């Protein structure tokens, strides 16, 4: 057809990020040219250096979020001409106080066949309905086109400073709009009794609330008893900050719930704590829980359920099965029957280490999948340390001598001079918010994972002038610092860099690296093809050019280092008829091209790279594709470092 649409954030409500287009293929990917580009600097008060959006494309028009005010733009999909823009300049202090700033991840499109609408959530946490043709607000939706999401929330929030926002695009199915909530990042919340991350359904035409799901159960609701000592009353978070997927035939929405407050200390919330870190299937029309599965009990590692559930139709043991798969920061891919929630392959409650942080409650077991096997580093050990040369290995052993290692779910420790913290690869490792993609033709899921994004976490008593939480992240003598791996410059879900103190004591936080090289051996980032029919990994490749600081490192002169991939937690993938497409998230410079990053295409069956095209900055939002006037386009958001946000559309030369 002349037009092939990308009408929701993930291409469809199943989360697939798949379109069966093949005009752009292995033979011509390298020939792609820029069709149009649009800088987002003008859509806000200052340039944005973290553009994470995935645009929508409907009948040749591209819709996207843009700029620090989170404006909405509509663009001609073949020429890039700006058709209309909507920006909210009225939010002022409310936007300034928001825990989720910048342009966010995207929009939602809705049509009943005649009217067409765009829905999105502003920086200040208000749901807006726009006419897709003109960009004008829909007057009879909510109050003049706006629903204040801080109201009708089953809790009292101060309108300006009350902590709630969201980055993700609303999920719209049938006549229901589903909205989650997200909160301030960083490792020291002011209180464990934070806003609760309830999820709501709103009527698509009127904006009236249809239902609310209490992710932290209220007294008398099922699950309340899993928060011991009535602790559900005085703890918060457990929001759904990532994308929601929907099965319209089963009439179920799949909510990936994050952890409760706080990320690394749960002494104020003893017990398993439903529905923290759970996948929850709720009825689309009523919000009633159909089934749930808690992936981590009493989570104390910042392992939020971070990406859209993948709804997949596959053939397992000769039977057609409808399943839901959850990629994770812990690099397990959890697979359930999507109607019943029964695991497709056994998930075993496994004994895990117990810690000794004062006041903490520890779950004796955690659910570990038997299949598929983990698709990236699930825990770090001394065997994983950098070993390009014996000297580097010896230095690495010296760097980690005061740190503890252990299997997955080794709990954090109180930081002392003898034991600064625990090294684990999870809070910003594995699969973060861009999530995976799925090919319905073959039953294969594609999942990027950071294989070397680790934190070294120690706990210290919470400073009373900052927080009411008993223990917060810190390294001996310095609360609220965080040790980062080399080459890493952003944290989980868009956190700015958390830098060590300006004048560190000899035992305080320092970057855990070896002469500027990553502490652990490559590959630093991988893409895995998981065959969901069999629960096996079909292929796995390092994704991304070896970074400059490694390729040009004096200690590696004369060594032949195979491609390492890159250490980042934020690579989204796109699947087409024949290709798997993903951009690099770090800048490199090579002999044959200027400084920049590559958008790479792989043969989706073998993982072999079949083409690449240069971009002036790294991919920072997940790529999408569409067809307009018979031509296929690929659009990707790029930004980072000194390069401000830009959407670039690629197509084949005429």
CSV table of C-alpha atoms in Angstrom, one decimal, residues 369-583:
chain,number,residue,atom,x,y,z
A,369,UNK,CA,13.3,-19.0,35.5
A,370,UNK,CA,14.6,-22.3,34.2
A,371,UNK,CA,14.1,-21.2,30.5
A,372,UNK,CA,15.2,-19.3,28.6
A,373,UNK,CA,18.7,-19.0,30.2
A,374,UNK,CA,19.7,-15.4,31.2
A,375,UNK,CA,20.8,-13.4,28.1
A,376,UNK,CA,23.5,-11.3,29.7
A,377,UNK,CA,25.6,-11.1,32.8
A,378,UNK,CA,23.3,-11.8,35.6
A,379,UNK,CA,25.9,-11.4,38.4
A,380,UNK,CA,29.5,-10.3,38.5
A,381,UNK,CA,32.5,-12.3,39.7
A,382,UNK,CA,36.3,-11.9,39.8
A,383,UNK,CA,36.4,-14.2,36.8
A,384,UNK,CA,34.7,-11.5,34.8
A,385,UNK,CA,37.3,-8.9,35.5
A,386,UNK,CA,39.2,-7.3,32.5
A,387,UNK,CA,41.9,-9.6,31.3
A,388,UNK,CA,43.3,-8.1,28.0
A,389,UNK,CA,46.7,-8.4,29.7
A,390,UNK,CA,47.9,-10.0,33.0
A,391,UNK,CA,48.8,-6.6,34.3
A,392,UNK,CA,45.3,-5.2,33.8
A,393,UNK,CA,43.8,-8.3,35.5
A,394,UNK,CA,46.1,-7.7,38.5
A,395,UNK,CA,45.1,-4.0,38.7
A,396,UNK,CA,41.5,-5.0,38.5
A,397,UNK,CA,41.8,-7.4,41.4
A,398,UNK,CA,43.4,-4.6,43.4
A,399,UNK,CA,40.5,-2.2,42.5
A,400,UNK,CA,37.9,-4.6,43.8
A,401,UNK,CA,39.7,-5.9,46.9
A,402,UNK,CA,37.3,-4.0,49.3
A,403,UNK,CA,34.1,-5.0,47.4
A,404,UNK,CA,31.9,-8.0,47.8
A,405,UNK,CA,30.8,-10.2,44.9
A,406,UNK,CA,28.0,-12.7,44.9
A,407,UNK,CA,25.3,-14.5,42.9
A,408,UNK,CA,22.2,-12.6,41.7
A,409,UNK,CA,20.1,-11.2,44.6
A,410,UNK,CA,23.2,-10.8,46.9
A,411,UNK,CA,21.8,-8.0,49.1
A,412,UNK,CA,23.5,-4.6,49.7
A,413,UNK,CA,25.8,-4.2,52.7
A,414,UNK,CA,26.5,-1.3,55.1
A,415,UNK,CA,29.6,0.4,53.7
A,416,UNK,CA,32.8,0.2,55.8
A,417,UNK,CA,36.4,0.7,55.0
A,418,UNK,CA,36.9,-3.1,54.9
A,419,UNK,CA,33.9,-3.7,52.7
A,420,UNK,CA,32.9,-0.6,50.7
A,421,UNK,CA,29.9,-2.2,48.9
A,422,UNK,CA,28.6,-5.0,46.8
A,423,UNK,CA,29.3,-5.1,43.0
A,424,UNK,CA,26.3,-6.1,41.0
A,425,UNK,CA,25.3,-5.4,37.4
A,426,UNK,CA,21.7,-4.7,37.6
A,427,UNK,CA,20.2,-1.3,38.5
A,428,UNK,CA,21.3,0.1,35.1
A,429,UNK,CA,22.2,-3.3,33.5
A,430,UNK,CA,20.3,-5.8,31.5
A,431,UNK,CA,17.3,-4.5,29.6
A,432,UNK,CA,16.1,-1.0,30.5
A,433,UNK,CA,13.1,1.1,29.2
A,434,UNK,CA,13.6,0.6,25.5
A,435,UNK,CA,12.7,-3.0,26.0
A,436,UNK,CA,12.6,-5.7,23.3
A,437,UNK,CA,11.0,-6.3,20.0
A,438,UNK,CA,9.2,-9.3,18.6
A,439,UNK,CA,8.9,-10.9,15.1
A,440,UNK,CA,5.4,-12.6,14.8
A,441,UNK,CA,6.5,-14.4,11.6
A,442,UNK,CA,9.2,-16.5,13.4
A,443,UNK,CA,8.3,-16.2,17.1
A,444,UNK,CA,11.7,-14.6,17.9
A,445,UNK,CA,12.1,-11.8,20.5
A,446,UNK,CA,15.1,-9.5,20.1
A,447,UNK,CA,16.5,-8.0,23.3
A,448,UNK,CA,19.3,-5.6,23.9
A,449,UNK,CA,21.1,-5.8,27.2
A,450,UNK,CA,23.9,-3.9,28.8
A,451,UNK,CA,26.5,-6.5,29.8
A,452,UNK,CA,28.8,-4.2,31.8
A,453,UNK,CA,26.5,-1.6,33.5
A,454,UNK,CA,27.2,-2.3,37.1
A,455,UNK,CA,26.8,-0.5,40.4
A,456,UNK,CA,28.8,-0.8,43.5
A,457,UNK,CA,26.3,-0.3,46.2
A,458,UNK,CA,27.0,0.4,49.9
A,459,UNK,CA,24.5,1.7,52.4
A,460,UNK,CA,24.9,4.3,55.0
A,461,UNK,CA,22.6,5.7,57.7
A,462,UNK,CA,20.2,8.2,56.0
A,463,UNK,CA,21.1,11.8,56.8
A,464,UNK,CA,18.2,13.1,58.9
A,465,UNK,CA,18.2,16.5,57.2
A,466,UNK,CA,17.6,14.7,53.8
A,467,UNK,CA,15.4,11.8,54.4
A,468,UNK,CA,13.3,9.7,56.8
A,469,UNK,CA,14.7,6.5,55.3
A,470,UNK,CA,17.0,4.6,57.7
A,471,UNK,CA,19.7,3.6,55.1
A,472,UNK,CA,20.6,5.2,51.8
A,473,UNK,CA,23.1,4.5,49.1
A,474,UNK,CA,26.6,5.7,49.9
A,475,UNK,CA,30.2,4.6,50.0
A,476,UNK,CA,32.1,4.8,53.2
A,477,UNK,CA,31.8,8.2,54.7
A,478,UNK,CA,29.9,9.7,51.8
A,479,UNK,CA,26.2,9.3,51.6
A,480,UNK,CA,24.5,9.5,48.2
A,481,UNK,CA,27.4,8.9,45.9
A,482,UNK,CA,27.3,6.3,43.3
A,483,UNK,CA,30.2,4.5,41.7
A,484,UNK,CA,29.8,4.3,37.9
A,485,UNK,CA,31.5,1.9,35.4
A,486,UNK,CA,33.9,3.4,32.9
A,487,UNK,CA,32.2,4.8,29.8
A,488,UNK,CA,28.8,5.1,31.6
A,489,UNK,CA,27.3,8.5,31.7
A,490,UNK,CA,23.6,8.0,32.3
A,491,UNK,CA,21.7,6.0,34.9
A,492,UNK,CA,18.6,4.0,34.8
A,493,UNK,CA,15.5,5.6,33.2
A,494,UNK,CA,17.1,9.0,32.4
A,495,UNK,CA,18.9,9.8,35.5
A,496,UNK,CA,21.5,12.6,35.2
A,497,UNK,CA,25.0,11.6,36.2
A,498,UNK,CA,25.5,11.2,40.0
A,499,UNK,CA,29.0,12.4,40.7
A,500,UNK,CA,31.2,11.5,43.6
A,501,UNK,CA,31.8,14.3,46.2
A,502,UNK,CA,34.1,17.1,45.1
A,503,UNK,CA,36.8,16.4,47.7
A,504,UNK,CA,36.7,12.6,48.3
A,505,UNK,CA,38.4,11.1,51.2
A,506,UNK,CA,40.9,8.2,50.4
A,507,UNK,CA,38.2,5.6,51.0
A,508,UNK,CA,35.3,7.4,49.2
A,509,UNK,CA,33.6,6.6,45.9
A,510,UNK,CA,35.8,6.6,42.9
A,511,UNK,CA,35.1,5.3,39.4
A,512,UNK,CA,35.6,1.6,39.3
A,513,UNK,CA,37.8,1.2,36.3
A,514,UNK,CA,41.3,0.1,35.4
A,515,UNK,CA,43.5,2.9,34.0
A,516,UNK,CA,40.3,4.2,32.3
A,517,UNK,CA,39.3,0.8,30.9
A,518,UNK,CA,36.0,-0.9,32.0
A,519,UNK,CA,36.5,-3.1,35.0
A,520,UNK,CA,34.9,-6.1,33.4
A,521,UNK,CA,35.7,-7.8,30.1
A,522,UNK,CA,33.6,-7.4,27.0
A,523,UNK,CA,31.1,-7.7,25.3
A,524,UNK,CA,29.8,-4.5,26.9
A,525,UNK,CA,26.4,-4.6,25.2
A,526,UNK,CA,24.7,-7.4,23.3
A,527,UNK,CA,21.6,-8.1,21.3
A,528,UNK,CA,20.1,-11.6,21.7
A,529,UNK,CA,17.6,-13.4,19.5
A,530,UNK,CA,15.4,-15.5,21.8
A,531,UNK,CA,13.4,-18.2,20.1
A,532,UNK,CA,10.2,-18.1,22.2
A,533,UNK,CA,8.9,-21.3,20.6
A,534,UNK,CA,11.7,-23.3,22.3
A,535,UNK,CA,12.9,-21.0,25.1
A,536,UNK,CA,16.5,-20.9,23.6
A,537,UNK,CA,18.9,-18.2,22.6
A,538,UNK,CA,19.2,-18.5,18.8
A,539,UNK,CA,22.1,-16.0,18.4
A,540,UNK,CA,23.8,-13.2,20.4
A,541,UNK,CA,26.1,-10.5,19.1
A,542,UNK,CA,28.0,-7.5,20.6
A,543,UNK,CA,26.2,-4.3,19.5
A,544,UNK,CA,28.1,-1.2,18.8
A,545,UNK,CA,31.6,-0.2,17.7
A,546,UNK,CA,34.4,-0.6,20.2
A,547,UNK,CA,34.6,2.8,22.0
A,548,UNK,CA,37.4,5.2,21.1
A,549,UNK,CA,38.8,5.1,24.7
A,550,UNK,CA,39.3,1.4,24.4
A,551,UNK,CA,40.5,1.2,20.8
A,552,UNK,CA,43.1,4.0,21.4
A,553,UNK,CA,44.2,2.9,24.9
A,554,UNK,CA,48.0,2.7,25.2
A,555,UNK,CA,47.8,-0.4,27.3
A,556,UNK,CA,46.1,-2.3,24.4
A,557,UNK,CA,48.6,-1.2,21.7
A,558,UNK,CA,49.3,-4.1,19.3
A,559,UNK,CA,46.5,-6.2,20.7
A,560,UNK,CA,43.7,-7.5,18.5
A,561,UNK,CA,40.5,-6.6,20.3
A,562,UNK,CA,37.3,-8.0,18.7
A,563,UNK,CA,34.3,-5.6,18.6
A,564,UNK,CA,33.3,-5.1,22.2
A,565,UNK,CA,29.9,-3.6,21.8
A,566,UNK,CA,29.0,-0.5,24.0
A,567,UNK,CA,28.2,0.0,27.6
A,568,UNK,CA,24.8,1.6,27.7
A,569,UNK,CA,21.4,0.7,29.0
A,570,UNK,CA,19.3,2.4,26.4
A,571,UNK,CA,19.2,0.8,23.0
A,572,UNK,CA,15.8,0.2,21.4
A,573,UNK,CA,15.4,-2.2,18.4
A,574,UNK,CA,13.2,-2.3,15.4
A,575,UNK,CA,12.2,-5.4,13.4
A,576,UNK,CA,11.1,-5.4,9.7
A,577,UNK,CA,10.5,-8.2,7.1
A,578,UNK,CA,14.2,-9.1,7.0
A,579,UNK,CA,16.1,-6.8,9.3
A,580,UNK,CA,16.8,-6.0,12.9
A,581,UNK,CA,17.7,-2.3,13.2
A,582,UNK,CA,19.4,-0.6,16.2
A,583,UNK,CA,21.6,2.5,16.6
